[in-house]
Coordinates of C-alpha atoms and ligand atoms in Angstrom, one line a residue:
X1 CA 98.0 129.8 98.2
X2 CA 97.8 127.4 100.0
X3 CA 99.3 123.6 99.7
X4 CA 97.6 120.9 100.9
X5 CA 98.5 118.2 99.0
X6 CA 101.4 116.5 100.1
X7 CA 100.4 113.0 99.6
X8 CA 100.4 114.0 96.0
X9 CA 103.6 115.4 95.6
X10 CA 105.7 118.1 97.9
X11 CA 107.7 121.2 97.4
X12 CA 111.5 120.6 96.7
X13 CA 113.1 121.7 99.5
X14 CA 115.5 125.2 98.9
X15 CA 118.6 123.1 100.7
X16 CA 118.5 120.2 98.4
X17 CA 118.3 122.3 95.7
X18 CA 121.0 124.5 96.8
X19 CA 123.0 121.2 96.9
X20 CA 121.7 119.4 93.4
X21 CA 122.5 122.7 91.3
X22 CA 126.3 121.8 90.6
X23 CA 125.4 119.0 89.1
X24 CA 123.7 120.1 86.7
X25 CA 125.8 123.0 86.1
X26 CA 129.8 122.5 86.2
X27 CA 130.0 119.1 87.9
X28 CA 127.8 117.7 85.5
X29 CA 130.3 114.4 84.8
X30 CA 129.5 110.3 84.4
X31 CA 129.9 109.1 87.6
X32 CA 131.0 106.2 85.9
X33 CA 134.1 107.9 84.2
X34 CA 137.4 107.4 84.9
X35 CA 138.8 110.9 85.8
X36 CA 138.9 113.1 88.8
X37 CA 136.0 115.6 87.6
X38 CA 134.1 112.4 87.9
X39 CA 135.1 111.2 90.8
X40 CA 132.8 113.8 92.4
X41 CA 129.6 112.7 90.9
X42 CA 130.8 109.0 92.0
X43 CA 131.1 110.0 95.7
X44 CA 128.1 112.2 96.0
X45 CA 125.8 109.3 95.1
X46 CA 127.9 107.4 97.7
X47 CA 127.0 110.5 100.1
X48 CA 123.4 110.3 99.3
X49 CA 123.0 106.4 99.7
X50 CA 124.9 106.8 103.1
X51 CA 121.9 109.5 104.0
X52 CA 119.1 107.3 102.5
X53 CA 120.0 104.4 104.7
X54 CA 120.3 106.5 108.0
X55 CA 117.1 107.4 106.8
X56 CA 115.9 104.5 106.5
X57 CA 117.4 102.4 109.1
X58 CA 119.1 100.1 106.6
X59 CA 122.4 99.3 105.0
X60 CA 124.2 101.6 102.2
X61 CA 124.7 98.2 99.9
X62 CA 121.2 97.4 100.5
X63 CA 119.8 100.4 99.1
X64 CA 119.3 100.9 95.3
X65 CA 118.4 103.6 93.6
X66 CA 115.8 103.9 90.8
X67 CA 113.3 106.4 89.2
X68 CA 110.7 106.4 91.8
X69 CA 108.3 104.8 93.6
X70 CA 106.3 103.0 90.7
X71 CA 109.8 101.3 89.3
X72 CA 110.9 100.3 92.9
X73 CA 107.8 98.5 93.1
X74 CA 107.7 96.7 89.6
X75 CA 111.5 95.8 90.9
X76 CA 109.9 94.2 93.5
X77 CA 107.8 92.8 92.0
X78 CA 110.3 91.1 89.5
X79 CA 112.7 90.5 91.7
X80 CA 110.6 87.9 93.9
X81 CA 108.9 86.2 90.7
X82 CA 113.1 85.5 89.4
X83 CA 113.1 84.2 93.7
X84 CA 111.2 81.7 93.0
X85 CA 110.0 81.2 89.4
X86 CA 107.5 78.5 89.9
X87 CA 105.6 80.1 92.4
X88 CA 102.2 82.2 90.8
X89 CA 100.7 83.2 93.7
X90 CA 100.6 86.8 95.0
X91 CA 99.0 88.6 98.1
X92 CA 98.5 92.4 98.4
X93 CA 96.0 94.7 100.1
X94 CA 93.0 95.5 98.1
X95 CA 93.9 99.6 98.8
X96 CA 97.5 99.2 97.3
X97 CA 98.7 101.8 95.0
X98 CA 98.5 101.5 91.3
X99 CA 101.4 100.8 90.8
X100 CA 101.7 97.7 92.4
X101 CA 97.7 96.5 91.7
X102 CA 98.4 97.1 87.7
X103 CA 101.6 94.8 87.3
X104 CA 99.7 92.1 89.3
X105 CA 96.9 92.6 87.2
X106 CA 99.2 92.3 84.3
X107 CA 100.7 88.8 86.0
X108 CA 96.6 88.0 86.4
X109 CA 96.5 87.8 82.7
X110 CA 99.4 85.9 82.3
X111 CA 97.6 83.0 84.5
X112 CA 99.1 84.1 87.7
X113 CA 96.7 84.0 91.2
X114 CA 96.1 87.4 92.9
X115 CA 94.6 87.8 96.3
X116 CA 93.6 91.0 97.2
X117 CA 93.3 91.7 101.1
X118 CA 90.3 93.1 102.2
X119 CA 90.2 96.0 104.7
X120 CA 87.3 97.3 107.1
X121 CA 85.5 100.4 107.2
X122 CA 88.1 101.9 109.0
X123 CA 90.7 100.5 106.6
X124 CA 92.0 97.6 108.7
X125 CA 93.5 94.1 107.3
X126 CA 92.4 91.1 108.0
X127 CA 95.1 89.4 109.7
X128 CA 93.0 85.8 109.7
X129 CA 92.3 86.4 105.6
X130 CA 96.2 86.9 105.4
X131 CA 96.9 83.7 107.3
X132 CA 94.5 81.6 105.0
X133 CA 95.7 83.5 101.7
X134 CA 99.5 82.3 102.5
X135 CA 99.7 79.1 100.3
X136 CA 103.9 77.4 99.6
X137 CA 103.1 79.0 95.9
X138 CA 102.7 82.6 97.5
X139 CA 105.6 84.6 95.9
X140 CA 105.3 87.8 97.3
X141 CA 103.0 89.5 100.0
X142 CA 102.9 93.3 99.1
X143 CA 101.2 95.4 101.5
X144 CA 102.0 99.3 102.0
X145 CA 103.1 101.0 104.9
X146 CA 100.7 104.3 104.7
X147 CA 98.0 104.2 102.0
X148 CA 98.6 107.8 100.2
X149 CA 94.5 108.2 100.5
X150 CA 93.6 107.8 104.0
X151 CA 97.0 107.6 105.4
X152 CA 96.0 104.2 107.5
X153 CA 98.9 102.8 108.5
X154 CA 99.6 98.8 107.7
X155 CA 100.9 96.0 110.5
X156 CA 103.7 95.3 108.3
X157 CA 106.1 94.3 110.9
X158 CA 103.8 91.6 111.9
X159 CA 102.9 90.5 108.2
X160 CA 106.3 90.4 107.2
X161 CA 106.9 88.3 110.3
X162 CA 103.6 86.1 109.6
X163 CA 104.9 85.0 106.0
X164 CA 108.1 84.7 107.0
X165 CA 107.1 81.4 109.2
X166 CA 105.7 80.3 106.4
X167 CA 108.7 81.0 103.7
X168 CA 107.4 83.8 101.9
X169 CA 108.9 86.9 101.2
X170 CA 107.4 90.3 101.9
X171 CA 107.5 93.9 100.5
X172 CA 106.5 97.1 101.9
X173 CA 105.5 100.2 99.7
X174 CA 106.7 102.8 102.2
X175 CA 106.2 105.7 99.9
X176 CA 103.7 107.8 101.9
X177 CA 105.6 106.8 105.5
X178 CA 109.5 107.9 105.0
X179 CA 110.3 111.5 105.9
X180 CA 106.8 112.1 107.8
X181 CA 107.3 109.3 110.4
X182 CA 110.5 106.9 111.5
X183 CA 110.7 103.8 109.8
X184 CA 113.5 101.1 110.5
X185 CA 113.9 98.8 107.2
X186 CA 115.6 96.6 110.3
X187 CA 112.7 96.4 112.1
X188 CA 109.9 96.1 109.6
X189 CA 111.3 93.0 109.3
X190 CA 110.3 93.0 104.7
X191 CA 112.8 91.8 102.3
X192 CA 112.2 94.7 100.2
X193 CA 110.8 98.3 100.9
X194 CA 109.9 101.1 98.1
X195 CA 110.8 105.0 99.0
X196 CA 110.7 108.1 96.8
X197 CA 111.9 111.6 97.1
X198 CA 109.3 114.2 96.1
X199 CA 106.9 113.3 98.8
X200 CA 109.4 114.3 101.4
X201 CA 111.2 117.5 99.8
X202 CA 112.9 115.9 97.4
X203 CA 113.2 115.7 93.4
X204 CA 110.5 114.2 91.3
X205 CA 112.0 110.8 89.0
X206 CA 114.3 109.4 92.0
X207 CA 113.6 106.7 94.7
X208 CA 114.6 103.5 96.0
X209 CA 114.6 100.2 96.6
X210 CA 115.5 98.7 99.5
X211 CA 116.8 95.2 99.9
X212 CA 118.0 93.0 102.4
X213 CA 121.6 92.6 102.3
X214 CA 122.3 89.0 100.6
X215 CA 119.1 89.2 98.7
X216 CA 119.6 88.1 95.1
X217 CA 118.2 91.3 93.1
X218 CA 117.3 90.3 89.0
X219 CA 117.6 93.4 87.0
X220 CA 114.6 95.3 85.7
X221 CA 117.0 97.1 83.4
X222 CA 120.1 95.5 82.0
X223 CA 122.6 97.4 80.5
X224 CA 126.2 99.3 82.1
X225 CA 127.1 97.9 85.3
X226 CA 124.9 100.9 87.3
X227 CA 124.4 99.8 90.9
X228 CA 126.4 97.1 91.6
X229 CA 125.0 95.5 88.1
X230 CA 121.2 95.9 89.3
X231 CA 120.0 98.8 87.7
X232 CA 121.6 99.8 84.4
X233 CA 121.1 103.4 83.2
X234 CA 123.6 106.6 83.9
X235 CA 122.6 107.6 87.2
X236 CA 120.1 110.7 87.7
X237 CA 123.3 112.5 89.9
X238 CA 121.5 115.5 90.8
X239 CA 118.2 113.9 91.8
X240 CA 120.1 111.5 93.5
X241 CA 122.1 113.8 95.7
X242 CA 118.7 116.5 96.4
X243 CA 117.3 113.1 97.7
X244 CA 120.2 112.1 99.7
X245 CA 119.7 115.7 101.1
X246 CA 116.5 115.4 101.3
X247 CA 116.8 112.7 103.4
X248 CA 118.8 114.2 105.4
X249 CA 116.6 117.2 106.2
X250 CA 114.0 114.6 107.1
X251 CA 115.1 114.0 110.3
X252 CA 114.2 117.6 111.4
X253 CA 110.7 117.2 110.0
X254 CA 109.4 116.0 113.1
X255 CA 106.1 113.7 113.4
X256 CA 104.6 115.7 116.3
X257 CA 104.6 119.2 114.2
X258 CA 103.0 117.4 111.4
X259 CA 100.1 115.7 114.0
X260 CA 99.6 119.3 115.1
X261 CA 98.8 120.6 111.7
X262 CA 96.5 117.7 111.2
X263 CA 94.3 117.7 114.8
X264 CA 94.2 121.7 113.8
X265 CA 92.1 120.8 110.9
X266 CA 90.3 117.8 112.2
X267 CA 89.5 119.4 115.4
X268 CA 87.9 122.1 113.1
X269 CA 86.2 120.3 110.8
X270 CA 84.8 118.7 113.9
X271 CA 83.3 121.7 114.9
X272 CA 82.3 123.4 111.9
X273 CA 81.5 120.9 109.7
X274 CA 80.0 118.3 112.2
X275 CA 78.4 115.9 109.2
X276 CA 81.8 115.2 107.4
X277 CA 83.1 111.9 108.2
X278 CA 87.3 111.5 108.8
X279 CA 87.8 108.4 106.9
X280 CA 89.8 105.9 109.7
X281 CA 89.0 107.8 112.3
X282 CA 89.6 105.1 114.6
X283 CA 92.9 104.4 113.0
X284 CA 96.4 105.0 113.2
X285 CA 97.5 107.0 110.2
X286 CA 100.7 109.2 109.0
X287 CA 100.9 112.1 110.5
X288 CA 100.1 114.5 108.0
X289 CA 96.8 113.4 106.6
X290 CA 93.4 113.3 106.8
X291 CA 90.5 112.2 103.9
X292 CA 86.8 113.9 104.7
X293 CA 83.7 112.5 103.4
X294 CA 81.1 115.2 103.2
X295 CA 77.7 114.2 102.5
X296 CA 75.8 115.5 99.8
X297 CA 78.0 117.4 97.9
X298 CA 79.8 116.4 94.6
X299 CA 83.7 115.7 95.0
X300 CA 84.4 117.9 91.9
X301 CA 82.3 121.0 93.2
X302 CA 84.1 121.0 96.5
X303 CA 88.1 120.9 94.8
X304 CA 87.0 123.3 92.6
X305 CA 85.7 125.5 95.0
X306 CA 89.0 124.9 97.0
X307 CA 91.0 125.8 93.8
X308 CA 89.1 129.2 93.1
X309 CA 90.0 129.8 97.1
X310 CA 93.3 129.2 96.6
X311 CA 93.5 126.0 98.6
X312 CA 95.1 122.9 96.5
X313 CA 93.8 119.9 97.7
X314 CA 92.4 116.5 95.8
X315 CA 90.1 113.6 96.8
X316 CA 92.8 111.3 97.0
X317 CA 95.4 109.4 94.5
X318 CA 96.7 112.2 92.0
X319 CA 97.3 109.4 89.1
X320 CA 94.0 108.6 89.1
X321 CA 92.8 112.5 89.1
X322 CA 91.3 113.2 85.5
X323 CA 89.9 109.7 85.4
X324 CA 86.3 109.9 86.6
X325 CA 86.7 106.2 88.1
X326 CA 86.0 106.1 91.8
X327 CA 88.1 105.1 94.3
X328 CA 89.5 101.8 94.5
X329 CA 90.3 102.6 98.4
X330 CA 86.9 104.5 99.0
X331 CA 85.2 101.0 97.5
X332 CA 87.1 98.7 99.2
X333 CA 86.5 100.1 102.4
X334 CA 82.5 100.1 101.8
X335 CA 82.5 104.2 101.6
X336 CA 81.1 103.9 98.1
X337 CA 77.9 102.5 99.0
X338 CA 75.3 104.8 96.9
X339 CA 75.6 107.7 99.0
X340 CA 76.7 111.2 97.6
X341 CA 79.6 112.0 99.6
X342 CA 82.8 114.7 98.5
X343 CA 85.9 113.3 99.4
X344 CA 88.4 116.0 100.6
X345 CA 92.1 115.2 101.1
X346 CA 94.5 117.2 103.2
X347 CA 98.0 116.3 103.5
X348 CA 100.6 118.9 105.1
X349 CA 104.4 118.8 104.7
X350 CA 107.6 120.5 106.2
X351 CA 106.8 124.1 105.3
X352 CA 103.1 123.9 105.9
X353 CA 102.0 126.3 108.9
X354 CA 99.5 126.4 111.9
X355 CA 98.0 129.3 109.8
X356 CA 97.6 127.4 106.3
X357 CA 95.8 124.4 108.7
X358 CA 93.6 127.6 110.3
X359 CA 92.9 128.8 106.7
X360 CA 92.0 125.6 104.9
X361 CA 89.3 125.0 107.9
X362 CA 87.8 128.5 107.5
X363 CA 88.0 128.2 104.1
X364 CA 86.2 124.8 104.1
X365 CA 83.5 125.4 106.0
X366 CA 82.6 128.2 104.3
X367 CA 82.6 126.8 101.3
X368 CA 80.6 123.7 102.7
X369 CA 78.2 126.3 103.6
X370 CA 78.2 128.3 100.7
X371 CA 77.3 125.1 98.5
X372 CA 74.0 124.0 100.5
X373 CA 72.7 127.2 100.4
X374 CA 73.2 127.3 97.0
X375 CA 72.0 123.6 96.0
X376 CA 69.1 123.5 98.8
X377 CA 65.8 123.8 96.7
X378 CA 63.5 127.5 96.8
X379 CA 61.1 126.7 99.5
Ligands
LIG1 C1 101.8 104.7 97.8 C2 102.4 105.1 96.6 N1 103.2 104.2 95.9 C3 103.8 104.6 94.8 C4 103.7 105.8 94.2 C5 104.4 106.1 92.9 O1 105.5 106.9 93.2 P1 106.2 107.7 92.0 O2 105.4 108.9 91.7 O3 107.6 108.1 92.6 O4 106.4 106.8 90.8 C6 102.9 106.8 94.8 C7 102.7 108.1 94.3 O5 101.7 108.8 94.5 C8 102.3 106.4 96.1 O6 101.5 107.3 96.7

């Protein structure tokens, strides 16, 4: 088999779960009780923040832990409408993730004013549009670091430093970026920055949120006095140290390997697939990732035909997989514009190979092949 879907979810790496398994097993204690069998579970989340932040670039108190990616960015989310309560404004890209587009659809209906970024062809903000949008009722700019469909990268340095001149705070959704490229919190310049594990080795149902030390934080969950007040709910202990591991084992997941894997397969669908389109081409993107357009064929035909191969790839976000609406990305970009085109993912992690990136583009273009032949009308 091979895996090429990384951006959807990745395998949990052998040395985190050599390192979670105690605590599910004989050190299975609340960290929050008050003897020395749980004094263990205590310091091993303090082990794991200390990992996160080197990760991260950012400070152990300013990193929070939570359930994933999708609550770190409702935290956000809540925490800057309790900043500044009378503000109802809110600016995001128009490719964001779920996650963050449905709660501001949700504060839509509740009166609030969304503006939704456009982006070019090749997936690029409109810096001028953001510099109009910014209004003194603007409560939050969200943009993400990596979208988790094309892998474009976002300025968010220099948003975060735009709406800071103009007194609005800023959050990144760095999901698809930590673990596969550096990122420094510090120098990104955001108030508030969303990670989770399991796209970089680590355990599904754990993540964080980062925020800048001083930062006033409102509880999403209120409850026991779990991190520092902030987050109520017994800590996920195990999840929490296989991500604090995981982060850890990020730093030998270098960048460069991953861009290898990723010109292997664009370099070959160059060649034998010359009609597919590499969605923001002209980009910068994460290393790991690349979305195909191929015209003429039917998304569905070509996954499935990758799943009978063996190859496990999707067209793009995994939540919206099963749902038969297109993509919000693809459409905001102006890729849906009438034409039939499959959209193929590939996203490679830590223990992808030079062989699996070889495979999937033999396998490809075969396939490709295979299904015009077979759809091409008898002459
Ligand atoms: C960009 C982005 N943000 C947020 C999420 C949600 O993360 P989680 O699955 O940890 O809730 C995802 C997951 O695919 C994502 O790609």
């Amino acid at each position: 088999m091979i895996y090429a879907d990384h951006n959807a979810t990745s395998p949990l790496d052998p040395i985190a779960w050599a390192e979670m398994r105690p605590f599910f097993e004989g050190r299975f204690h609340n960290p929050s009780s008050p003897y020395t069998a749980a004094r263990a579970a205590a310091l091993a989340i303090s082990d794991a923040r200390r990992r996160v932040a080197a990760l991260l670039d950012a400070e152990e108190e300013e990193v929070r832990f939570t359930s994933g990616g999708t609550e770190s960015n409702s935290w956000a989310l809540h925490i800057a409408r309790a900043w500044n309560p009378e503000r109802r404004h809110w600016i995001c890209s128009a490719v964001e993730h779920a996650s963050i587009l449905e709660p501001l659809a949700a504060l839509e209906q509740e009166g609030h004013r969304v503006t939704l970024l456009p982006v070019d062809r090749n997936g690029q903000l409109d810096m001028e549009t953001l510099a109009h949008a910014l209004t003194p009722d603007t409560a939050l700019v969200s943009v993400m670091s990596a979208n988790n469909e094309t892998g474009i990268l976002h300025p968010v340095a220099e948003i975060a430093r735009m709406a800071r001149s103009r007194g609005v705070p800023t959050h990144t959704d760095a999901t698809q970026s930590v673990g596969r490229m550096p990122i420094s919190f510090r120098a990104l310049g955001v108030d508030l920055m969303t990670c989770c594990a399991h796209k970089m080795h680590g355990p599904k149902g754990v993540g964080a949120l980062v925020a800048r030390v001083g930062i006033d934080c409102a509880p999403l969950f209120r409850g026991g006095g779990q991190e520092g007040g902030q987050r109520a709910g017994t800590e996920n202990v195990p999840a929490i140290v296989g991500f604090g591991r995981a982060a850890e084992q990020a730093y030998i997941s270098s960048s460069e390997r991953l861009s290898v894997l990723r010109a292997i397969v664009e370099d070959g669908v160059r060649a034998r697939i010359p009609q597919a389109i590499l969605v923001g081409a002209e980009a910068d993107r994460i290393p790991n990732s690349s979305l195909f357009l191929i015209p003429g064929l039917d998304t569905d035909v070509v996954l499935a035909a990758l799943d009978m191969a063996g190859v496990c790839a999707s067209s793009g976000s995994a939540c919206a997989s099963g749902s038969s609406e297109p993509s919000h990305v693809l459409r905001a970009m102006g890729w849906l514009d009438g034409e039939k085109r499959a959209a193929v993912r590939i996203s490679w992690g830590r223990f992808s190979t030079e062989q699996d990136a070889n495979d999937l583009v033999n396998i490809l273009s075969r396939i490709v092949l295979e299904i015009q032949v077979h759809e091409r009308p008898p002459r």
